Amino acid sequence: MTWFSLLVLIPLAAVVLTASTNGWDGFWTTVSSSQTASALRLTVLEAIGVTVLNVVMGTALAWVLVRDRFWGKRVLDVVIDVPFALPTIVAGLVLLSLYGDQSPLGIDVANTRIAVFLALAFVTLPFVVRTVQPVLESLERDVEEAAASLGASRATTFRRIILPSLAPAITAGAALSFARAISEYGSLVLLSGNLPNRTEVASVRVLSYIENGNEAAAASVAAILLVVALLVIVLLDLIQRRVARRGE
Amino acid sequence: MASDLLPPGAPVAPETAGDTTPGRRGRRPDRLREPWAVRWLLRVVTVGYVFFLVAWPTSLVFRNAFADGSQAVVDALSDESVRLALQLTAEITVWSVLINLVFGVTIAMLLVRYRFPGKRLLSALIDVPLSVSPVVVGLSLLLVYNGRDGLFGRTLENIGIQIIFSAPGMVMATTFVALPLVIREVVPVLQEIGDEQEQAARSLGANAPQTFRRITLPAIKWAVVYGVVLSLARSLGEFGAVKIVSGNIVNQSQTATLVVEQKYQNFEQTSAYVVAALLAAAAMVCLVVVALLRPKETS
Amino acid sequence: MSINVSGVTKKFGDFVALDDVSVDLPTGQLTALLGPSGGGKSTLLRIIAGLESADSGTVTIEGNEATHLPPQKRNVGFVFQHYAAFKHMSVAKNVAFGLEIRKRPKDETARRVHELLELVHLSQFAHRLPAQLSGGQRQRMALARALAVEPTVLLLDEPFGALDAKVRKELREWLRRLHDEVAVTTVFVTHDQEEALEVADEIVVINDGRIEQVGTPDQLYDEPANDFVMSFLGPVTRLGGSLVRPHDIDVSTTEEPGAVRGTVQRMLRVGFEVRLTVALEPDHAGAAASLSAPTERETVEVTVTRATQRHLHLEEGQQVWVAHTEGARAVPERAVLPTPLASGA
């Protein structure tokens, strides 16, 4: 307990405390300064975009992994985990080698907002897939058959029966993916160029405040990230309770 | 591996009763399959997405590492700063994995076997390191343990212990980010086995350490190994948090991931790619180990 | 004839689930498909529902060719063993599902849902989630859901299989009464012979992908076509090389012509009946010609009433004579009769 407090609780509390040293005004001045505000805006918008993409692609991937059968499916299953295992700095380098200035495809998006989006899509890829996959696997075939015998078409069954059953898992995956996206740092360092007001994200802002010795400002931005992380945890807890109520 | 990195809030599928009729098991009737066109569309889109986003770029890193021949690889690895960084990464990883192993198993036991006030809060907070930014982690440690105005940092500095900008801080940062991994693996296994066996051992005269060593430990063995492998992968690759607390001083407090960044920015691309490929290879090995361990555990 | 299945074969890989099965299931009746697990009865039901497609053969429902119709177009109600509840919908929403798919007017749907929930005694649970219901209640909800669309036929796949014994017994009596009320052609799959005998108008016995016999419960019990049907429908014992029901054996304490001598080895009283295990004498000389003499110490199970046991003062170790009851059905062992009654009972 002491160990946990020393390592996690007290340091995190210190972030919130430091953020509040200059009062609400100080906090507000920091986060509404044009560079920081634009970094926060970019981070949130990109994170939302990536999360939407993940909801669609993640669900589709989970579907293909569970319901389809084709050669190479097992490889696909393993490759999906690569973004989790890869160090984030390496992830940035990985994307740079295909979408940077030496791109064999001739696509160079380095130092643009597209690059930020790519990096976030890369590191958050597995979340929705891995939350939806087990739920889809355990979905009883009976239920879909019951819908079919009651006259529902495949599309209707998907929309009214399967999707609502997957909704908690998709939401959980989306929440995780959003939390990860807004807090991402490592993969963006090399890829995004960290151009102020253009490709600079919140985490990078925190770091540059630290490098400038402005701890209170760093803590202000960090506190926002921390609060989002806590909200995600609360959301996940709520989803789990709801699922438990619905389950058997 | 991925699913194990998810917080417990992720919905867990309810157990479903198996279909006992032979021949029908695991097979979907033709009538409930999607039309041919839909299936192919989904396959092409998803496989294409993963290929362009993950598979191809990742393979390019290995290609680029060996692009200038094997001599370049040897040169890159024998570079003083690379060598020291790899050594430092190894040391930090070993320490943080050890710490997470000991405390992870202890906290898991605490969470499953004992009741105490704040238990639910603790179990929720355990997941914080998974969803909080590594940069925030780094900052939080910096605020508390720096030698100038840190809450504990000053006291520790006075008795001659420096944490920030040195190895202990880096170990702490790495430990922080990998903290939930062992716990999250061990807790469900402990819950599943229950405490009947432990009580039986106690009733047969075993004391607490004996019970743990001879009854509990064998049961959670695979979960522990699994958690350790996950922590290993996470510790090797930590970047943001370590960057903040280390000061990123070449040949002194620079880890492998920090070297990748620095080499790349100094236009020593081959070195950057070689170290990146090495880290990627280590991550892949962890992935494979985990994939091999999984079925063994369930069968 | 309501449902006509003709020459249906279905294989799953190497496993033959149904082997050239033909059967007619009559309109308005309650028919049971009875057989052991893996015998093909569920597969047959699923082919009728369109949930599986047959490799060969045809299915017609009320005269309509249905072999290639998807399940959505067959207008059958299907009830699953594990309820197949739509977990995210309330009980009322579950029941309304089929009607909403058919785009019935809202007020009509509401009225019909109300009626059906009355019928299955779930009115007070209309707004609960399925997870808040017991197994039996969930299965009644599933039944209401299937009935909502006024199906041509109602198909139930082991509907009570997941319930505990007491609820199962209640629910099958209830199903029988419901059927008398609603009178929709109903086919249900079960592996429980007691359930089939108690509920069904007609029973189709299926084993190893083939139909063994079709008939009323009494016909099947009294005149089993072969040893499989006989032993599946109730307890059997072996006496003199043929299979008989334990209660179709006469016991006497004095020597009777044609009876075999033996000793009561064990006696177990269960409620109003008494089960005897009689060890037959190997060297018994009085064996009648009709019964081949037992070559070793065979045993035979005999069930007598409590009254008989009292009257004869039966106890363990006592010498008795046993013989087939006059007129009772005995099926020769291993000599399977030619496959009977493939179509039309």
Short mmCIF file of N, CA and C in Angstrom, two decimals, chain A residues 138-166 168 242-248, chain C residues 46 49 51-52 71-73 75-78 80-89 93-94 97-102 129-132 138 145-146 149:
data_model
loop_
_atom_site.label_atom_id
_atom_site.label_comp_id
_atom_site.label_asym_id
_atom_site.label_seq_id
_atom_site.Cartn_x
_atom_site.Cartn_y
_atom_site.Cartn_z
N SER A 138 -18.57 -15.23 -28.03
CA SER A 138 -19.48 -15.87 -27.08
C SER A 138 -20.94 -15.59 -27.42
N LEU A 139 -21.17 -14.81 -28.44
CA LEU A 139 -22.55 -14.52 -28.84
C LEU A 139 -23.22 -15.82 -29.25
N GLU A 140 -24.38 -16.09 -28.67
CA GLU A 140 -25.01 -17.36 -28.98
C GLU A 140 -25.63 -17.33 -30.37
N ARG A 141 -25.36 -18.39 -31.11
CA ARG A 141 -25.89 -18.50 -32.46
C ARG A 141 -27.41 -18.55 -32.44
N ASP A 142 -27.93 -19.19 -31.38
CA ASP A 142 -29.38 -19.28 -31.19
C ASP A 142 -30.08 -17.96 -31.40
N VAL A 143 -29.47 -16.91 -30.83
CA VAL A 143 -30.13 -15.61 -30.82
C VAL A 143 -30.33 -15.11 -32.24
N GLU A 144 -29.30 -15.29 -33.06
CA GLU A 144 -29.43 -14.86 -34.45
C GLU A 144 -30.43 -15.74 -35.19
N GLU A 145 -30.44 -17.03 -34.86
CA GLU A 145 -31.40 -17.93 -35.50
C GLU A 145 -32.82 -17.58 -35.10
N ALA A 146 -32.99 -17.23 -33.83
CA ALA A 146 -34.31 -16.83 -33.36
C ALA A 146 -34.79 -15.61 -34.14
N ALA A 147 -33.89 -14.64 -34.33
CA ALA A 147 -34.26 -13.45 -35.08
C ALA A 147 -34.63 -13.82 -36.51
N ALA A 148 -33.85 -14.74 -37.11
CA ALA A 148 -34.13 -15.14 -38.49
C ALA A 148 -35.49 -15.81 -38.58
N SER A 149 -35.80 -16.71 -37.64
CA SER A 149 -37.07 -17.42 -37.74
C SER A 149 -38.24 -16.49 -37.44
N LEU A 150 -37.96 -15.35 -36.79
CA LEU A 150 -39.03 -14.37 -36.57
C LEU A 150 -39.16 -13.44 -37.76
N GLY A 151 -38.35 -13.68 -38.79
CA GLY A 151 -38.53 -12.94 -40.03
C GLY A 151 -37.52 -11.84 -40.28
N ALA A 152 -36.52 -11.67 -39.37
CA ALA A 152 -35.56 -10.59 -39.55
C ALA A 152 -34.52 -10.96 -40.60
N SER A 153 -34.20 -10.03 -41.50
CA SER A 153 -33.17 -10.28 -42.49
C SER A 153 -31.81 -10.21 -41.80
N ARG A 154 -30.74 -10.60 -42.51
CA ARG A 154 -29.40 -10.54 -41.91
C ARG A 154 -29.06 -9.12 -41.48
N ALA A 155 -29.39 -8.16 -42.34
CA ALA A 155 -29.06 -6.77 -42.01
C ALA A 155 -29.81 -6.32 -40.75
N THR A 156 -31.10 -6.67 -40.69
CA THR A 156 -31.89 -6.29 -39.52
C THR A 156 -31.36 -6.98 -38.27
N THR A 157 -31.02 -8.27 -38.41
CA THR A 157 -30.48 -9.00 -37.27
C THR A 157 -29.21 -8.33 -36.77
N PHE A 158 -28.36 -7.92 -37.71
CA PHE A 158 -27.12 -7.26 -37.31
C PHE A 158 -27.42 -5.96 -36.58
N ARG A 159 -28.32 -5.19 -37.13
CA ARG A 159 -28.59 -3.86 -36.58
C ARG A 159 -29.32 -3.95 -35.23
N ARG A 160 -30.30 -4.84 -35.15
CA ARG A 160 -31.14 -4.84 -33.96
C ARG A 160 -30.72 -5.85 -32.89
N ILE A 161 -29.99 -6.89 -33.29
CA ILE A 161 -29.62 -7.92 -32.30
C ILE A 161 -28.12 -7.92 -32.04
N ILE A 162 -27.31 -8.05 -33.09
CA ILE A 162 -25.88 -8.23 -32.87
C ILE A 162 -25.24 -6.94 -32.37
N LEU A 163 -25.51 -5.85 -33.08
CA LEU A 163 -24.87 -4.59 -32.71
C LEU A 163 -25.18 -4.16 -31.27
N PRO A 164 -26.46 -4.22 -30.84
CA PRO A 164 -26.72 -3.86 -29.44
C PRO A 164 -25.98 -4.76 -28.44
N SER A 165 -25.78 -6.04 -28.82
CA SER A 165 -25.05 -6.93 -27.91
C SER A 165 -23.58 -6.55 -27.85
N LEU A 166 -23.07 -6.04 -28.97
CA LEU A 166 -21.66 -5.68 -29.00
C LEU A 166 -21.43 -4.27 -28.46
N PRO A 168 -21.71 -2.54 -25.67
CA PRO A 168 -20.85 -2.27 -24.50
C PRO A 168 -19.38 -2.52 -24.79
N ARG A 242 -23.20 -2.65 -16.23
CA ARG A 242 -24.37 -2.79 -17.08
C ARG A 242 -24.39 -4.16 -17.75
N VAL A 243 -23.21 -4.57 -18.21
CA VAL A 243 -23.12 -5.87 -18.85
C VAL A 243 -23.48 -6.96 -17.86
N ALA A 244 -23.00 -6.81 -16.63
CA ALA A 244 -23.28 -7.81 -15.60
C ALA A 244 -24.78 -7.91 -15.34
N ARG A 245 -25.46 -6.78 -15.42
CA ARG A 245 -26.90 -6.77 -15.18
C ARG A 245 -27.63 -7.48 -16.31
N ARG A 246 -27.12 -7.29 -17.53
CA ARG A 246 -27.78 -7.87 -18.69
C ARG A 246 -27.47 -9.36 -18.83
N GLY A 247 -26.24 -9.73 -18.40
CA GLY A 247 -25.80 -11.11 -18.56
C GLY A 247 -26.55 -12.05 -17.64
N GLU A 248 -26.11 -13.31 -17.65
CA GLU A 248 -26.85 -14.30 -16.87
C GLU A 248 -26.14 -14.60 -15.57
N ARG C 46 -34.28 -28.42 -37.26
CA ARG C 46 -33.65 -27.22 -37.81
C ARG C 46 -33.79 -27.17 -39.32
N ALA C 49 -37.16 -25.83 -39.93
CA ALA C 49 -37.20 -24.39 -39.68
C ALA C 49 -36.41 -23.60 -40.71
N LEU C 51 -33.12 -23.50 -40.66
CA LEU C 51 -31.87 -23.06 -40.04
C LEU C 51 -30.69 -23.88 -40.55
N GLU C 52 -30.99 -25.08 -41.05
CA GLU C 52 -29.99 -25.86 -41.76
C GLU C 52 -30.59 -26.18 -43.12
N PRO C 71 -35.11 -19.14 -43.57
CA PRO C 71 -35.94 -19.22 -42.35
C PRO C 71 -36.89 -18.04 -42.20
N GLN C 72 -36.46 -16.88 -42.71
CA GLN C 72 -37.29 -15.67 -42.57
C GLN C 72 -38.64 -15.82 -43.27
N LYS C 73 -38.68 -16.66 -44.32
CA LYS C 73 -39.89 -16.72 -45.14
C LYS C 73 -40.76 -17.93 -44.80
N ASN C 75 -42.30 -18.69 -41.92
CA ASN C 75 -43.33 -18.44 -40.92
C ASN C 75 -43.43 -19.58 -39.90
N VAL C 76 -42.28 -19.96 -39.37
CA VAL C 76 -42.29 -20.95 -38.29
C VAL C 76 -41.87 -20.24 -37.01
N GLY C 77 -42.38 -20.73 -35.90
CA GLY C 77 -41.91 -20.23 -34.62
C GLY C 77 -40.90 -21.23 -34.10
N PHE C 78 -39.78 -20.73 -33.58
CA PHE C 78 -38.74 -21.65 -33.11
C PHE C 78 -38.38 -21.29 -31.68
N PHE C 80 -35.70 -22.25 -28.57
CA PHE C 80 -34.40 -22.89 -28.40
C PHE C 80 -34.21 -23.39 -26.97
N GLN C 81 -33.32 -24.37 -26.84
CA GLN C 81 -33.06 -24.94 -25.52
C GLN C 81 -32.57 -23.88 -24.53
N HIS C 82 -31.66 -23.02 -25.01
CA HIS C 82 -31.11 -22.01 -24.09
C HIS C 82 -31.79 -20.66 -24.27
N TYR C 83 -33.05 -20.69 -24.59
CA TYR C 83 -33.95 -19.52 -24.63
C TYR C 83 -33.68 -18.54 -25.77
N ALA C 84 -32.39 -18.33 -26.11
CA ALA C 84 -32.06 -17.35 -27.16
C ALA C 84 -32.75 -16.02 -26.93
N ALA C 85 -32.77 -15.58 -25.69
CA ALA C 85 -33.40 -14.30 -25.37
C ALA C 85 -32.58 -13.16 -25.96
N PHE C 86 -33.25 -12.11 -26.42
CA PHE C 86 -32.54 -10.91 -26.83
C PHE C 86 -32.26 -10.14 -25.54
N LYS C 87 -31.03 -10.26 -25.06
CA LYS C 87 -30.74 -9.83 -23.69
C LYS C 87 -30.86 -8.34 -23.47
N HIS C 88 -30.68 -7.57 -24.53
CA HIS C 88 -30.72 -6.12 -24.35
C HIS C 88 -32.13 -5.55 -24.48
N MET C 89 -33.12 -6.44 -24.69
CA MET C 89 -34.49 -5.95 -24.84
C MET C 89 -35.33 -6.43 -23.66
N LYS C 93 -40.46 -6.22 -25.41
CA LYS C 93 -39.77 -5.95 -26.68
C LYS C 93 -39.38 -7.24 -27.38
N ASN C 94 -38.97 -8.22 -26.59
CA ASN C 94 -38.65 -9.53 -27.15
C ASN C 94 -39.85 -10.10 -27.88
N PHE C 97 -40.78 -8.36 -31.15
CA PHE C 97 -39.78 -8.30 -32.21
C PHE C 97 -40.31 -8.74 -33.59
N GLY C 98 -40.90 -9.92 -33.63
CA GLY C 98 -41.38 -10.46 -34.90
C GLY C 98 -42.45 -9.58 -35.53
N LEU C 99 -43.28 -8.99 -34.67
CA LEU C 99 -44.35 -8.12 -35.17
C LEU C 99 -43.78 -6.82 -35.73
N GLU C 100 -42.73 -6.32 -35.06
CA GLU C 100 -42.10 -5.09 -35.54
C GLU C 100 -41.42 -5.33 -36.89
N ILE C 101 -40.80 -6.52 -37.02
CA ILE C 101 -40.17 -6.87 -38.29
C ILE C 101 -41.22 -6.87 -39.40
N ARG C 102 -42.42 -7.35 -39.05
CA ARG C 102 -43.50 -7.41 -40.04
C ARG C 102 -44.23 -6.08 -40.18
N LEU C 129 -35.76 -7.12 -17.86
CA LEU C 129 -34.83 -7.69 -18.83
C LEU C 129 -34.84 -9.20 -18.65
N PRO C 130 -34.54 -9.94 -19.72
CA PRO C 130 -34.54 -11.40 -19.60
C PRO C 130 -33.66 -11.91 -18.45
N ALA C 131 -32.55 -11.20 -18.19
CA ALA C 131 -31.64 -11.66 -17.14
C ALA C 131 -32.30 -11.65 -15.76
N GLN C 132 -33.40 -10.89 -15.64
CA GLN C 132 -34.08 -10.81 -14.33
C GLN C 132 -35.15 -11.88 -14.19
N ARG C 138 -38.08 -17.40 -18.67
CA ARG C 138 -37.43 -17.02 -19.92
C ARG C 138 -37.94 -17.89 -21.08
N ARG C 145 -42.80 -15.17 -27.73
CA ARG C 145 -42.15 -14.49 -28.85
C ARG C 145 -42.37 -15.27 -30.15
N ALA C 146 -42.24 -16.60 -30.05
CA ALA C 146 -42.42 -17.43 -31.24
C ALA C 146 -43.88 -17.43 -31.69
N VAL C 149 -45.96 -14.16 -33.92
CA VAL C 149 -46.09 -13.97 -35.37
C VAL C 149 -47.10 -14.92 -35.99
#
